[in-house]
PDB file of C-alpha atoms and ligand atoms in Angstrom:
ATOM      1  CA  MET A   1     -34.760  15.102   6.358  1.00 84.00           C
ATOM      2  CA  PRO A   2     -31.033  15.832   6.078  1.00 92.00           C
ATOM      3  CA  LEU A   3     -29.051  15.896   9.430  1.00 97.00           C
ATOM      4  CA  VAL A   4     -28.082  19.284   9.642  1.00 98.00           C
ATOM      5  CA  ILE A   5     -24.575  19.884  10.918  1.00 98.00           C
ATOM      6  CA  VAL A   6     -24.301  23.389  13.183  1.00 98.00           C
ATOM      7  CA  PRO A   7     -21.325  25.006  14.190  1.00 98.00           C
ATOM      8  CA  THR A   8     -21.070  26.720  17.462  1.00 98.00           C
ATOM      9  CA  PRO A   9     -18.702  29.891  18.573  1.00 98.00           C
ATOM     10  CA  ILE A  10     -15.622  28.492  20.061  1.00 98.00           C
ATOM     11  CA  GLY A  11     -15.266  31.671  22.709  1.00 97.00           C
ATOM     12  CA  ASN A  12     -17.013  34.630  21.635  1.00 97.00           C
ATOM     13  CA  LEU A  13     -21.464  33.616  21.510  1.00 96.00           C
ATOM     14  CA  GLU A  14     -21.507  36.654  19.000  1.00 97.00           C
ATOM     15  CA  ASP A  15     -19.462  34.008  16.662  1.00 98.00           C
ATOM     16  CA  ILE A  16     -22.940  32.256  15.386  1.00 98.00           C
ATOM     17  CA  THR A  17     -24.502  32.445  12.155  1.00 98.00           C
ATOM     18  CA  LEU A  18     -28.033  33.708  11.424  1.00 98.00           C
ATOM     19  CA  ARG A  19     -28.177  30.628   9.459  1.00 98.00           C
ATOM     20  CA  ALA A  20     -27.400  28.783  12.312  1.00 98.00           C
ATOM     21  CA  ILE A  21     -29.643  30.411  14.859  1.00 98.00           C
ATOM     22  CA  ARG A  22     -32.622  29.974  12.351  1.00 98.00           C
ATOM     23  CA  THR A  23     -31.646  25.876  12.111  1.00 98.00           C
ATOM     24  CA  LEU A  24     -31.693  25.715  15.666  1.00 98.00           C
ATOM     25  CA  ARG A  25     -34.736  27.399  16.205  1.00 98.00           C
ATOM     26  CA  GLU A  26     -36.738  25.463  13.384  1.00 97.00           C
ATOM     27  CA  ALA A  27     -35.134  21.912  14.025  1.00 98.00           C
ATOM     28  CA  ASP A  28     -37.105  19.146  16.067  1.00 97.00           C
ATOM     29  CA  ILE A  29     -34.590  18.516  18.204  1.00 96.00           C
ATOM     30  CA  ILE A  30     -31.109  19.557  18.658  1.00 97.00           C
ATOM     31  CA  ALA A  31     -28.448  17.009  19.325  1.00 95.00           C
ATOM     32  CA  CYS A  32     -25.439  17.960  21.376  1.00 95.00           C
ATOM     33  CA  GLU A  33     -22.591  16.703  23.766  1.00 93.00           C
ATOM     34  CA  ASP A  34     -23.473  18.016  26.900  1.00 93.00           C
ATOM     35  CA  THR A  35     -26.828  19.517  27.542  1.00 94.00           C
ATOM     36  CA  ARG A  36     -25.998  21.977  29.801  1.00 94.00           C
ATOM     37  CA  ARG A  37     -23.254  23.623  27.933  1.00 94.00           C
ATOM     38  CA  THR A  38     -25.564  23.865  24.610  1.00 97.00           C
ATOM     39  CA  SER A  39     -28.146  25.428  26.863  1.00 96.00           C
ATOM     40  CA  ILE A  40     -26.388  28.571  27.909  1.00 96.00           C
ATOM     41  CA  LEU A  41     -25.932  29.073  24.030  1.00 97.00           C
ATOM     42  CA  LEU A  42     -29.495  28.064  23.312  1.00 98.00           C
ATOM     43  CA  GLN A  43     -30.707  30.853  26.115  1.00 97.00           C
ATOM     44  CA  ASN A  44     -28.717  33.583  25.213  1.00 97.00           C
ATOM     45  CA  PHE A  45     -30.354  33.342  21.499  1.00 97.00           C
ATOM     46  CA  HIS A  46     -33.766  32.654  23.042  1.00 97.00           C
ATOM     47  CA  ILE A  47     -33.954  29.254  21.332  1.00 98.00           C
ATOM     48  CA  LYS A  48     -36.369  26.815  23.144  1.00 97.00           C
ATOM     49  CA  THR A  49     -35.806  23.312  20.894  1.00 98.00           C
ATOM     50  CA  LYS A  50     -35.455  20.342  22.791  1.00 96.00           C
ATOM     51  CA  THR A  51     -31.521  18.610  23.282  1.00 96.00           C
ATOM     52  CA  ILE A  52     -30.778  15.221  23.626  1.00 93.00           C
ATOM     53  CA  SER A  53     -27.224  14.548  24.427  1.00 91.00           C
ATOM     54  CA  TYR A  54     -24.779  12.150  22.803  1.00 86.00           C
ATOM     55  CA  HIS A  55     -21.625  11.963  24.607  1.00 76.00           C
ATOM     56  CA  SER A  56     -18.501   9.304  24.167  1.00 55.00           C
ATOM     57  CA  PHE A  57     -20.108   6.693  25.968  1.00 60.00           C
ATOM     58  CA  ASN A  58     -23.310   6.361  24.056  1.00 71.00           C
ATOM     59  CA  GLU A  59     -23.068   8.033  20.388  1.00 69.00           C
ATOM     60  CA  LYS A  60     -23.995   4.577  18.637  1.00 73.00           C
ATOM     61  CA  GLU A  61     -27.415   4.221  20.738  1.00 77.00           C
ATOM     62  CA  ARG A  62     -28.270   8.109  20.153  1.00 81.00           C
ATOM     63  CA  ALA A  63     -27.286   7.530  16.710  1.00 84.00           C
ATOM     64  CA  ASP A  64     -30.434   5.026  16.182  1.00 87.00           C
ATOM     65  CA  ASN A  65     -32.304   7.133  18.221  1.00 89.00           C
ATOM     66  CA  LEU A  66     -31.657  10.277  15.724  1.00 92.00           C
ATOM     67  CA  ILE A  67     -32.024   8.066  12.552  1.00 93.00           C
ATOM     68  CA  GLU A  68     -35.154   6.988  13.393  1.00 93.00           C
ATOM     69  CA  ARG A  69     -36.703  10.394  14.084  1.00 94.00           C
ATOM     70  CA  LEU A  70     -34.890  11.520  10.508  1.00 95.00           C
ATOM     71  CA  ASN A  71     -36.601   8.684   8.662  1.00 95.00           C
ATOM     72  CA  ARG A  72     -39.640   9.754  10.588  1.00 95.00           C
ATOM     73  CA  GLY A  73     -39.292  13.366   8.703  1.00 95.00           C
ATOM     74  CA  GLU A  74     -37.934  15.216  11.716  1.00 96.00           C
ATOM     75  CA  THR A  75     -35.263  17.788  11.297  1.00 96.00           C
ATOM     76  CA  VAL A  76     -32.284  17.098  13.552  1.00 97.00           C
ATOM     77  CA  ALA A  77     -29.614  19.692  14.117  1.00 98.00           C
ATOM     78  CA  LEU A  78     -26.279  18.392  15.511  1.00 97.00           C
ATOM     79  CA  VAL A  79     -24.110  20.408  17.626  1.00 98.00           C
ATOM     80  CA  SER A  80     -21.008  19.699  19.753  1.00 96.00           C
ATOM     81  CA  ASP A  81     -19.851  21.428  22.966  1.00 96.00           C
ATOM     82  CA  ALA A  82     -17.887  24.414  20.707  1.00 97.00           C
ATOM     83  CA  GLY A  83     -16.756  24.519  16.821  1.00 98.00           C
ATOM     84  CA  THR A  84     -17.614  22.449  14.055  1.00 98.00           C
ATOM     85  CA  PRO A  85     -19.329  19.037  15.123  1.00 97.00           C
ATOM     86  CA  GLY A  86     -17.194  16.072  13.862  1.00 96.00           C
ATOM     87  CA  ILE A  87     -13.891  18.230  14.058  1.00 98.00           C
ATOM     88  CA  CYS A  88     -12.169  16.264  16.976  1.00 96.00           C
ATOM     89  CA  ASP A  89     -15.210  15.707  18.948  1.00 92.00           C
ATOM     90  CA  PRO A  90     -17.594  12.940  18.955  1.00 89.00           C
ATOM     91  CA  GLY A  91     -19.762  14.287  16.685  1.00 92.00           C
ATOM     92  CA  TYR A  92     -17.912  12.339  13.937  1.00 91.00           C
ATOM     93  CA  VAL A  93     -19.604   9.037  15.382  1.00 89.00           C
ATOM     94  CA  ILE A  94     -23.139  10.278  14.476  1.00 92.00           C
ATOM     95  CA  ILE A  95     -22.392  11.653  11.200  1.00 94.00           C
ATOM     96  CA  ASN A  96     -20.825   8.376  10.211  1.00 93.00           C
ATOM     97  CA  HIS A  97     -23.801   6.532  11.381  1.00 91.00           C
ATOM     98  CA  VAL A  98     -26.366   9.013   9.193  1.00 94.00           C
ATOM     99  CA  ILE A  99     -24.187   8.714   6.368  1.00 95.00           C
ATOM    100  CA  GLN A 100     -24.205   4.840   6.330  1.00 95.00           C
ATOM    101  CA  GLU A 101     -27.710   4.814   6.685  1.00 94.00           C
ATOM    102  CA  GLY A 102     -27.921   6.389   3.590  1.00 95.00           C
ATOM    103  CA  ILE A 103     -29.888   9.759   4.860  1.00 96.00           C
ATOM    104  CA  PRO A 104     -28.738  12.755   3.432  1.00 96.00           C
ATOM    105  CA  ILE A 105     -26.565  15.450   5.731  1.00 97.00           C
ATOM    106  CA  THR A 106     -26.024  19.197   5.081  1.00 98.00           C
ATOM    107  CA  VAL A 107     -23.484  21.177   7.059  1.00 98.00           C
ATOM    108  CA  LEU A 108     -23.322  25.114   8.007  1.00 98.00           C
ATOM    109  CA  PRO A 109     -20.266  26.972   7.316  1.00 98.00           C
ATOM    110  CA  GLY A 110     -19.088  28.144  11.022  1.00 98.00           C
ATOM    111  CA  ALA A 111     -16.374  28.588  13.385  1.00 98.00           C
ATOM    112  CA  CYS A 112     -13.424  26.074  14.091  1.00 98.00           C
ATOM    113  CA  ALA A 113     -10.538  26.755  16.166  1.00 98.00           C
ATOM    114  CA  ALA A 114      -8.053  25.049  13.503  1.00 98.00           C
ATOM    115  CA  VAL A 115      -8.909  27.280  10.797  1.00 98.00           C
ATOM    116  CA  SER A 116      -9.197  30.381  12.907  1.00 98.00           C
ATOM    117  CA  ALA A 117      -5.461  29.144  13.970  1.00 98.00           C
ATOM    118  CA  LEU A 118      -3.938  28.615  10.840  1.00 98.00           C
ATOM    119  CA  VAL A 119      -5.016  31.855   9.365  1.00 98.00           C
ATOM    120  CA  ALA A 120      -3.550  33.707  12.425  1.00 98.00           C
ATOM    121  CA  SER A 121      -0.452  31.800  11.671  1.00 98.00           C
ATOM    122  CA  GLY A 122       0.066  33.524   8.725  1.00 97.00           C
ATOM    123  CA  PHE A 123       0.807  30.424   6.738  1.00 95.00           C
ATOM    124  CA  SER A 124      -2.133  29.785   5.960  1.00 93.00           C
ATOM    125  CA  ASN A 125      -1.236  30.366   1.902  1.00 91.00           C
ATOM    126  CA  ARG A 126       0.592  26.640   2.030  1.00 89.00           C
ATOM    127  CA  PRO A 127      -0.538  23.184   2.152  1.00 94.00           C
ATOM    128  CA  PHE A 128      -1.380  22.052   5.848  1.00 96.00           C
ATOM    129  CA  LEU A 129      -1.614  19.091   7.852  1.00 97.00           C
ATOM    130  CA  PHE A 130      -4.382  19.115  10.566  1.00 98.00           C
ATOM    131  CA  VAL A 131      -3.379  16.436  13.253  1.00 98.00           C
ATOM    132  CA  GLY A 132      -5.670  17.150  16.090  1.00 98.00           C
ATOM    133  CA  PHE A 133      -4.961  15.663  19.500  1.00 98.00           C
ATOM    134  CA  LEU A 134      -1.875  13.730  19.480  1.00 98.00           C
ATOM    135  CA  PRO A 135      -1.837  10.099  21.727  1.00 97.00           C
ATOM    136  CA  ASP A 136      -1.516  10.505  25.550  1.00 96.00           C
ATOM    137  CA  LYS A 137       0.901   7.949  25.865  1.00 96.00           C
ATOM    138  CA  THR A 138       3.940   9.088  25.261  1.00 95.00           C
ATOM    139  CA  GLY A 139       5.462   6.075  23.243  1.00 95.00           C
ATOM    140  CA  ASP A 140       2.486   6.596  20.861  1.00 96.00           C
ATOM    141  CA  ARG A 141       2.760   9.992  20.558  1.00 97.00           C
ATOM    142  CA  ARG A 142       6.666   9.343  19.810  1.00 94.00           C
ATOM    143  CA  ARG A 143       5.562   6.979  16.634  1.00 94.00           C
ATOM    144  CA  PHE A 144       3.048   8.907  15.547  1.00 95.00           C
ATOM    145  CA  LEU A 145       5.405  12.001  15.664  1.00 94.00           C
ATOM    146  CA  GLN A 146       7.973  10.029  14.161  1.00 91.00           C
ATOM    147  CA  SER A 147       5.383   9.355  11.445  1.00 91.00           C
ATOM    148  CA  LEU A 148       5.765  13.237  10.722  1.00 92.00           C
ATOM    149  CA  VAL A 149       9.251  13.864  10.517  1.00 88.00           C
ATOM    150  CA  ASN A 150       9.639  14.091   6.511  1.00 83.00           C
ATOM    151  CA  HIS A 151       6.225  16.005   6.523  1.00 88.00           C
ATOM    152  CA  PRO A 152       7.015  19.214   5.280  1.00 88.00           C
ATOM    153  CA  TRP A 153       3.901  20.629   4.953  1.00 93.00           C
ATOM    154  CA  VAL A 154       2.632  23.065   8.157  1.00 97.00           C
ATOM    155  CA  MET A 155       1.081  21.299  10.861  1.00 98.00           C
ATOM    156  CA  ILE A 156      -2.060  21.819  13.207  1.00 98.00           C
ATOM    157  CA  PHE A 157      -2.419  20.401  16.768  1.00 98.00           C
ATOM    158  CA  TYR A 158      -4.623  20.798  19.119  1.00 98.00           C
ATOM    159  CA  LEU A 159      -3.569  21.133  22.590  1.00 97.00           C
ATOM    160  CA  SER A 160      -4.858  20.519  26.341  1.00 95.00           C
ATOM    161  CA  PRO A 161      -3.163  22.814  28.673  1.00 95.00           C
ATOM    162  CA  HIS A 162      -2.645  20.206  31.386  1.00 95.00           C
ATOM    163  CA  LYS A 163      -0.614  18.063  28.727  1.00 96.00           C
ATOM    164  CA  ALA A 164       0.969  20.945  27.126  1.00 97.00           C
ATOM    165  CA  LEU A 165       4.180  20.775  28.093  1.00 97.00           C
ATOM    166  CA  LYS A 166       4.840  16.889  27.828  1.00 97.00           C
ATOM    167  CA  HIS A 167       3.400  17.243  24.092  1.00 98.00           C
ATOM    168  CA  LEU A 168       5.527  20.202  23.445  1.00 97.00           C
ATOM    169  CA  GLU A 169       8.640  18.225  24.710  1.00 97.00           C
ATOM    170  CA  THR A 170       7.913  15.151  22.688  1.00 96.00           C
ATOM    171  CA  ILE A 171       6.907  17.729  19.260  1.00 96.00           C
ATOM    172  CA  ILE A 172      10.595  19.130  19.618  1.00 94.00           C
ATOM    173  CA  GLU A 173      12.012  15.778  20.235  1.00 93.00           C
ATOM    174  CA  VAL A 174      10.957  14.352  17.548  1.00 92.00           C
ATOM    175  CA  LEU A 175      10.811  17.134  14.808  1.00 92.00           C
ATOM    176  CA  GLY A 176      13.372  18.891  16.074  1.00 92.00           C
ATOM    177  CA  ASN A 177      13.105  22.799  16.671  1.00 94.00           C
ATOM    178  CA  ARG A 178      10.954  24.870  13.817  1.00 94.00           C
ATOM    179  CA  GLN A 179       8.843  28.505  14.067  1.00 96.00           C
ATOM    180  CA  ALA A 180       5.224  27.760  15.274  1.00 98.00           C
ATOM    181  CA  VAL A 181       2.414  30.149  16.494  1.00 98.00           C
ATOM    182  CA  LEU A 182       0.627  28.994  19.927  1.00 98.00           C
ATOM    183  CA  CYS A 183      -2.838  30.466  19.360  1.00 98.00           C
ATOM    184  CA  ARG A 184      -4.853  30.604  22.657  1.00 98.00           C
ATOM    185  CA  GLU A 185      -8.277  31.308  23.577  1.00 98.00           C
ATOM    186  CA  ILE A 186      -9.437  32.749  19.932  1.00 98.00           C
ATOM    187  CA  SER A 187     -11.910  34.784  20.301  1.00 98.00           C
ATOM    188  CA  LYS A 188     -12.055  35.183  23.767  1.00 98.00           C
ATOM    189  CA  ILE A 189     -10.830  37.944  26.286  1.00 97.00           C
ATOM    190  CA  TYR A 190      -7.234  36.424  26.504  1.00 96.00           C
ATOM    191  CA  GLU A 191      -6.747  35.667  23.039  1.00 98.00           C
ATOM    192  CA  GLU A 192      -3.172  35.446  22.370  1.00 97.00           C
ATOM    193  CA  PHE A 193      -0.996  34.527  19.614  1.00 98.00           C
ATOM    194  CA  TYR A 194       2.475  33.319  20.506  1.00 98.00           C
ATOM    195  CA  ARG A 195       5.028  33.122  17.588  1.00 98.00           C
ATOM    196  CA  SER A 196       8.510  31.989  18.277  1.00 97.00           C
ATOM    197  CA  ASP A 197      10.275  28.922  17.560  1.00 97.00           C
ATOM    198  CA  LEU A 198       9.138  25.597  19.731  1.00 97.00           C
ATOM    199  CA  GLU A 199      11.976  25.832  21.819  1.00 96.00           C
ATOM    200  CA  GLN A 200      11.551  29.079  23.095  1.00 97.00           C
ATOM    201  CA  MET A 201       7.977  28.523  23.621  1.00 97.00           C
ATOM    202  CA  LEU A 202       8.637  25.166  25.617  1.00 97.00           C
ATOM    203  CA  GLU A 203      10.910  27.726  27.719  1.00 97.00           C
ATOM    204  CA  ARG A 204       7.527  29.620  28.554  1.00 96.00           C
ATOM    205  CA  VAL A 205       5.222  26.870  29.080  1.00 96.00           C
ATOM    206  CA  ARG A 206       7.682  25.841  31.645  1.00 95.00           C
ATOM    207  CA  THR A 207       8.262  29.074  33.324  1.00 95.00           C
ATOM    208  CA  ASP A 208       4.954  30.614  33.091  1.00 93.00           C
ATOM    209  CA  GLY A 209       2.725  27.545  32.569  1.00 92.00           C
ATOM    210  CA  VAL A 210       0.037  27.728  30.162  1.00 93.00           C
ATOM    211  CA  ARG A 211      -3.962  28.109  30.022  1.00 93.00           C
ATOM    212  CA  GLY A 212      -6.687  28.269  28.282  1.00 96.00           C
ATOM    213  CA  GLU A 213      -7.610  26.353  24.856  1.00 98.00           C
ATOM    214  CA  MET A 214      -5.033  25.996  22.315  1.00 98.00           C
ATOM    215  CA  VAL A 215      -4.146  25.205  18.930  1.00 98.00           C
ATOM    216  CA  LEU A 216      -0.347  24.918  17.894  1.00 98.00           C
ATOM    217  CA  VAL A 217       0.387  25.505  14.427  1.00 98.00           C
ATOM    218  CA  ILE A 218       3.839  24.573  13.100  1.00 98.00           C
ATOM    219  CA  GLU A 219       5.618  26.386  10.194  1.00 96.00           C
ATOM    220  CA  ASP A 220       6.527  24.308   6.965  1.00 94.00           C
ATOM    221  CA  VAL A 221       9.985  23.192   6.537  1.00 89.00           C
ATOM    222  CA  ASP A 222      11.866  23.176   3.499  1.00 76.00           C
ATOM    223  CA  LEU A 223      12.789  19.884   3.094  1.00 67.00           C
ATOM    224  CA  PRO A 224      15.212  19.461   0.740  1.00 58.00           C
ATOM    225  CA  MET A 225      14.107  17.559  -2.163  1.00 58.00           C
ATOM    226  CA  GLU A 226      17.377  15.576  -2.881  1.00 55.00           C
ATOM    227  CA  GLY A 227      17.707  15.345   0.659  1.00 56.00           C
ATOM    228  CA  HIS A 228      14.244  13.617   0.935  1.00 64.00           C
ATOM    229  CA  GLN A 229      14.559  11.518  -2.002  1.00 70.00           C
ATOM    230  CA  SER A 230      17.791  10.086  -0.549  1.00 71.00           C
ATOM    231  CA  ILE A 231      16.079   9.024   2.682  1.00 78.00           C
ATOM    232  CA  TRP A 232      12.885   7.492   1.348  1.00 81.00           C
ATOM    233  CA  GLN A 233      15.042   5.853  -0.961  1.00 84.00           C
ATOM    234  CA  GLY A 234      17.691   4.696   1.619  1.00 85.00           C
ATOM    235  CA  GLN A 235      14.491   3.230   3.198  1.00 86.00           C
ATOM    236  CA  THR A 236      12.771   1.936   0.955  1.00 90.00           C
ATOM    237  CA  GLY A 237      16.446   0.053  -0.172  1.00 90.00           C
ATOM    238  CA  LYS A 238      16.859  -1.388   3.176  1.00 88.00           C
ATOM    239  CA  LEU A 239      13.623  -2.820   3.939  1.00 91.00           C
ATOM    240  CA  TYR A 240      13.805  -4.274   0.521  1.00 91.00           C
ATOM    241  CA  MET A 241      17.280  -5.634   1.559  1.00 89.00           C
ATOM    242  CA  GLU A 242      15.787  -7.358   4.228  1.00 88.00           C
ATOM    243  CA  GLY A 243      13.355  -9.222   2.159  1.00 91.00           C
ATOM    244  CA  LEU A 244      10.108  -7.345   3.093  1.00 92.00           C
ATOM    245  CA  SER A 245       7.100  -7.944   0.700  1.00 93.00           C
ATOM    246  CA  GLU A 246       6.578  -5.221  -1.722  1.00 94.00           C
ATOM    247  CA  LYS A 247       3.002  -4.464  -0.547  1.00 93.00           C
ATOM    248  CA  THR A 248       4.690  -3.978   2.797  1.00 93.00           C
ATOM    249  CA  ILE A 249       7.638  -1.836   1.608  1.00 93.00           C
ATOM    250  CA  VAL A 250       5.065   0.294  -0.365  1.00 92.00           C
ATOM    251  CA  ASN A 251       2.842   0.666   2.676  1.00 90.00           C
ATOM    252  CA  LEU A 252       5.540   1.281   5.251  1.00 90.00           C
ATOM    253  CA  VAL A 253       7.483   3.922   3.109  1.00 86.00           C
ATOM    254  CA  THR A 254       4.057   5.936   1.928  1.00 84.00           C
ATOM    255  CA  ASP A 255       2.722   6.038   5.686  1.00 81.00           C
ATOM    256  CA  GLN A 256       6.083   7.396   6.784  1.00 78.00           C
ATOM    257  CA  PHE A 257       7.101   9.700   4.066  1.00 75.00           C
ATOM    258  CA  HIS A 258       4.051  10.683   2.224  1.00 71.00           C
ATOM    259  CA  ILE A 259       5.548   9.514  -0.933  1.00 73.00           C
ATOM    260  CA  PRO A 260       2.761   8.246  -3.795  1.00 75.00           C
ATOM    261  CA  ARG A 261       2.504   4.756  -3.883  1.00 83.00           C
ATOM    262  CA  ASN A 262       3.203   4.362  -7.722  1.00 82.00           C
ATOM    263  CA  VAL A 263       6.563   6.529  -6.969  1.00 82.00           C
ATOM    264  CA  VAL A 264       7.413   4.256  -4.457  1.00 87.00           C
ATOM    265  CA  LYS A 265       6.713   1.045  -6.551  1.00 90.00           C
ATOM    266  CA  ARG A 266       8.641   2.679  -9.591  1.00 88.00           C
ATOM    267  CA  TYR A 267      11.672   2.860  -6.971  1.00 88.00           C
ATOM    268  CA  ILE A 268      11.347  -1.200  -6.154  1.00 92.00           C
ATOM    269  CA  ALA A 269      11.228  -2.149  -9.646  1.00 90.00           C
ATOM    270  CA  GLU A 270      14.552  -0.189 -10.442  1.00 87.00           C
ATOM    271  CA  LEU A 271      15.913  -2.158  -7.285  1.00 90.00           C
ATOM    272  CA  LYS A 272      14.706  -5.378  -8.704  1.00 90.00           C
ATOM    273  CA  LYS A 273      16.169  -4.604 -12.083  1.00 86.00           C
ATOM    274  CA  LEU A 274      19.093  -4.277 -10.134  1.00 82.00           C
ATOM    275  CA  ASP A 275      19.368  -7.031  -8.288  1.00 79.00           C
ATOM    276  CA  LYS A 276      18.571  -9.430 -11.539  1.00 78.00           C
ATOM    277  CA  ASN A 277      21.709  -7.291 -13.528  1.00 71.00           C
ATOM    278  CA  GLU A 278      24.126  -7.978 -10.543  1.00 60.00           C
ATOM    279  CA  PRO A 279      26.307 -10.597 -11.210  1.00 58.00           C
ATOM    280  CA  GLU A 280      26.704 -13.500  -8.945  1.00 51.00           C
ATOM    281  CA  VAL A 281      29.969 -12.917  -6.189  1.00 51.00           C
ATOM    282  CA  LEU A 282      31.746 -16.503  -6.138  1.00 46.00           C
TER     283      LEU A 282
HETATM  284  N1  SAM B   1     -14.829  20.951  17.528  1.00 96.13           N
HETATM  285  C1  SAM B   1     -13.911  21.723  17.453  1.00 96.13           C
HETATM  286  C2  SAM B   1     -13.494  22.753  16.379  1.00 96.13           C
HETATM  287  O1  SAM B   1     -14.279  23.005  15.492  1.00 96.13           O
HETATM  288  O2  SAM B   1     -12.386  23.290  16.575  1.00 96.13           O
HETATM  289  C3  SAM B   1     -12.766  21.197  18.348  1.00 96.13           C
HETATM  290  C4  SAM B   1     -13.293  20.696  19.823  1.00 96.13           C
HETATM  291  S1  SAM B   1     -11.939  19.797  20.433  1.00 96.13           S
HETATM  292  C5  SAM B   1     -13.167  18.978  21.817  1.00 96.13           C
HETATM  293  C6  SAM B   1     -11.474  21.188  21.260  1.00 96.13           C
HETATM  294  C7  SAM B   1     -10.013  21.615  21.228  1.00 96.13           C
HETATM  295  O3  SAM B   1     -10.362  23.050  20.111  1.00 96.13           O
HETATM  296  C8  SAM B   1      -9.082  22.449  22.582  1.00 96.13           C
HETATM  297  O4  SAM B   1      -8.648  21.259  23.186  1.00 96.13           O
HETATM  298  C9  SAM B   1      -8.265  23.279  21.847  1.00 96.13           C
HETATM  299  O5  SAM B   1      -7.176  22.671  21.278  1.00 96.13           O
HETATM  300  C10 SAM B   1      -8.963  23.521  20.651  1.00 96.13           C
HETATM  301  N2  SAM B   1      -9.933  24.745  20.668  1.00 96.13           N
HETATM  302  C11 SAM B   1     -11.336  24.961  20.804  1.00 96.13           C
HETATM  303  N3  SAM B   1     -11.593  26.549  21.302  1.00 96.13           N
HETATM  304  C12 SAM B   1     -10.397  27.249  21.112  1.00 96.13           C
HETATM  305  C13 SAM B   1      -9.975  28.311  21.336  1.00 96.13           C
HETATM  306  N4  SAM B   1     -11.216  29.095  21.738  1.00 96.13           N
HETATM  307  N5  SAM B   1      -8.916  28.690  21.365  1.00 96.13           N
HETATM  308  C14 SAM B   1      -8.031  28.097  20.894  1.00 96.13           C
HETATM  309  N6  SAM B   1      -8.109  26.641  20.577  1.00 96.13           N
HETATM  310  C15 SAM B   1      -9.671  26.216  20.671  1.00 96.13           C
END
C-alpha cells in the first residue's frame, strides 16, 4: 500500500477535508510527530485509529518500522503536528525513506501555512520562493540571506515568535527595506495580516512584541535587468581574474544570483576569448 500523506489543519479544526478524515479513519496506523497533539484532532472527529510517533530523534528508526508495515500491505497515514507533512517538519525524513524503498506514496491536498500566507499577501500572481525557517546562528543567517540579495521573486519565510525580532533585523540588514506582509495566526481567532514595509514591521515588533505562529511574505523587487546583469557579470569577472576554476565560478554565481549555468558559462567563454585577444603589455 502507498504511504498516504495527510495534511491537517493549521488552526481551525474545520479545515480538514472529508478525504483526510476517511483516510485517517481507515488507515491501519497513523504516524504522527506528537501523539498527544494528533489525538486532539482524532478525538474531535471520532477517529479511533492507533498512532505511532516519529519525531526529530527517531524518524529513521520509525521509518524502518513503517516500511515493514507498508511492505506487509498495511495502510500508513502520515500526519505532522499541523499543515502539510514534509513542509518544514520532520515528515520529510519518513517520506524520503519510503521513496528510497521504492514504495509508492500519495499525498492529499490540504492546509499549508505558506500557501495561505502567499494568497493572503496579494502577491500570488508572481513567481515566489519558499524559504521556510532561516538559520538560527546570526552568521549563517546573514550568509544565507546574502545568497538571496539579487533574487527578484516574492519570498516566503516561516518565523517563530521568539526569534522574529532578530530575524527581521537580519532580513532588513541584508535585503534592505521591502514591502511585506506578516501573516499571523492564520485560520485562528486572532488571525492578522499586517501589511507594511519591513522597517515599520520591525518597529512594531520592537514596541509591541509579536505572538503566535507567523509567516512573512516579502514582495518581489524589480531588479533592473541592466543592473542585475552588471552585478553578476562583475562578480564573474572578478572570480575569473582571481583564477578560480570555471566550475567553481559557475557554482558560486548560479548559487548567488540564480542565473542559469549555461548563461554563466557563455559569459566565461567570452572572458576567455577576450583574454586570448588581449595584446601582451610589455
Ligand atoms: N507543515 C506546516 C505547514 O504545512 O505549513 C509547517 C510546520 S512548521 C513546524 C510551523 C511553522 O509554520 C510556524 O512556525 C509558522 O511559521 C507556520 N505556521 C503554522 N501554522 C500557522 C498559522 N496558523 N499561521 C501562521 N503561520 C503558521
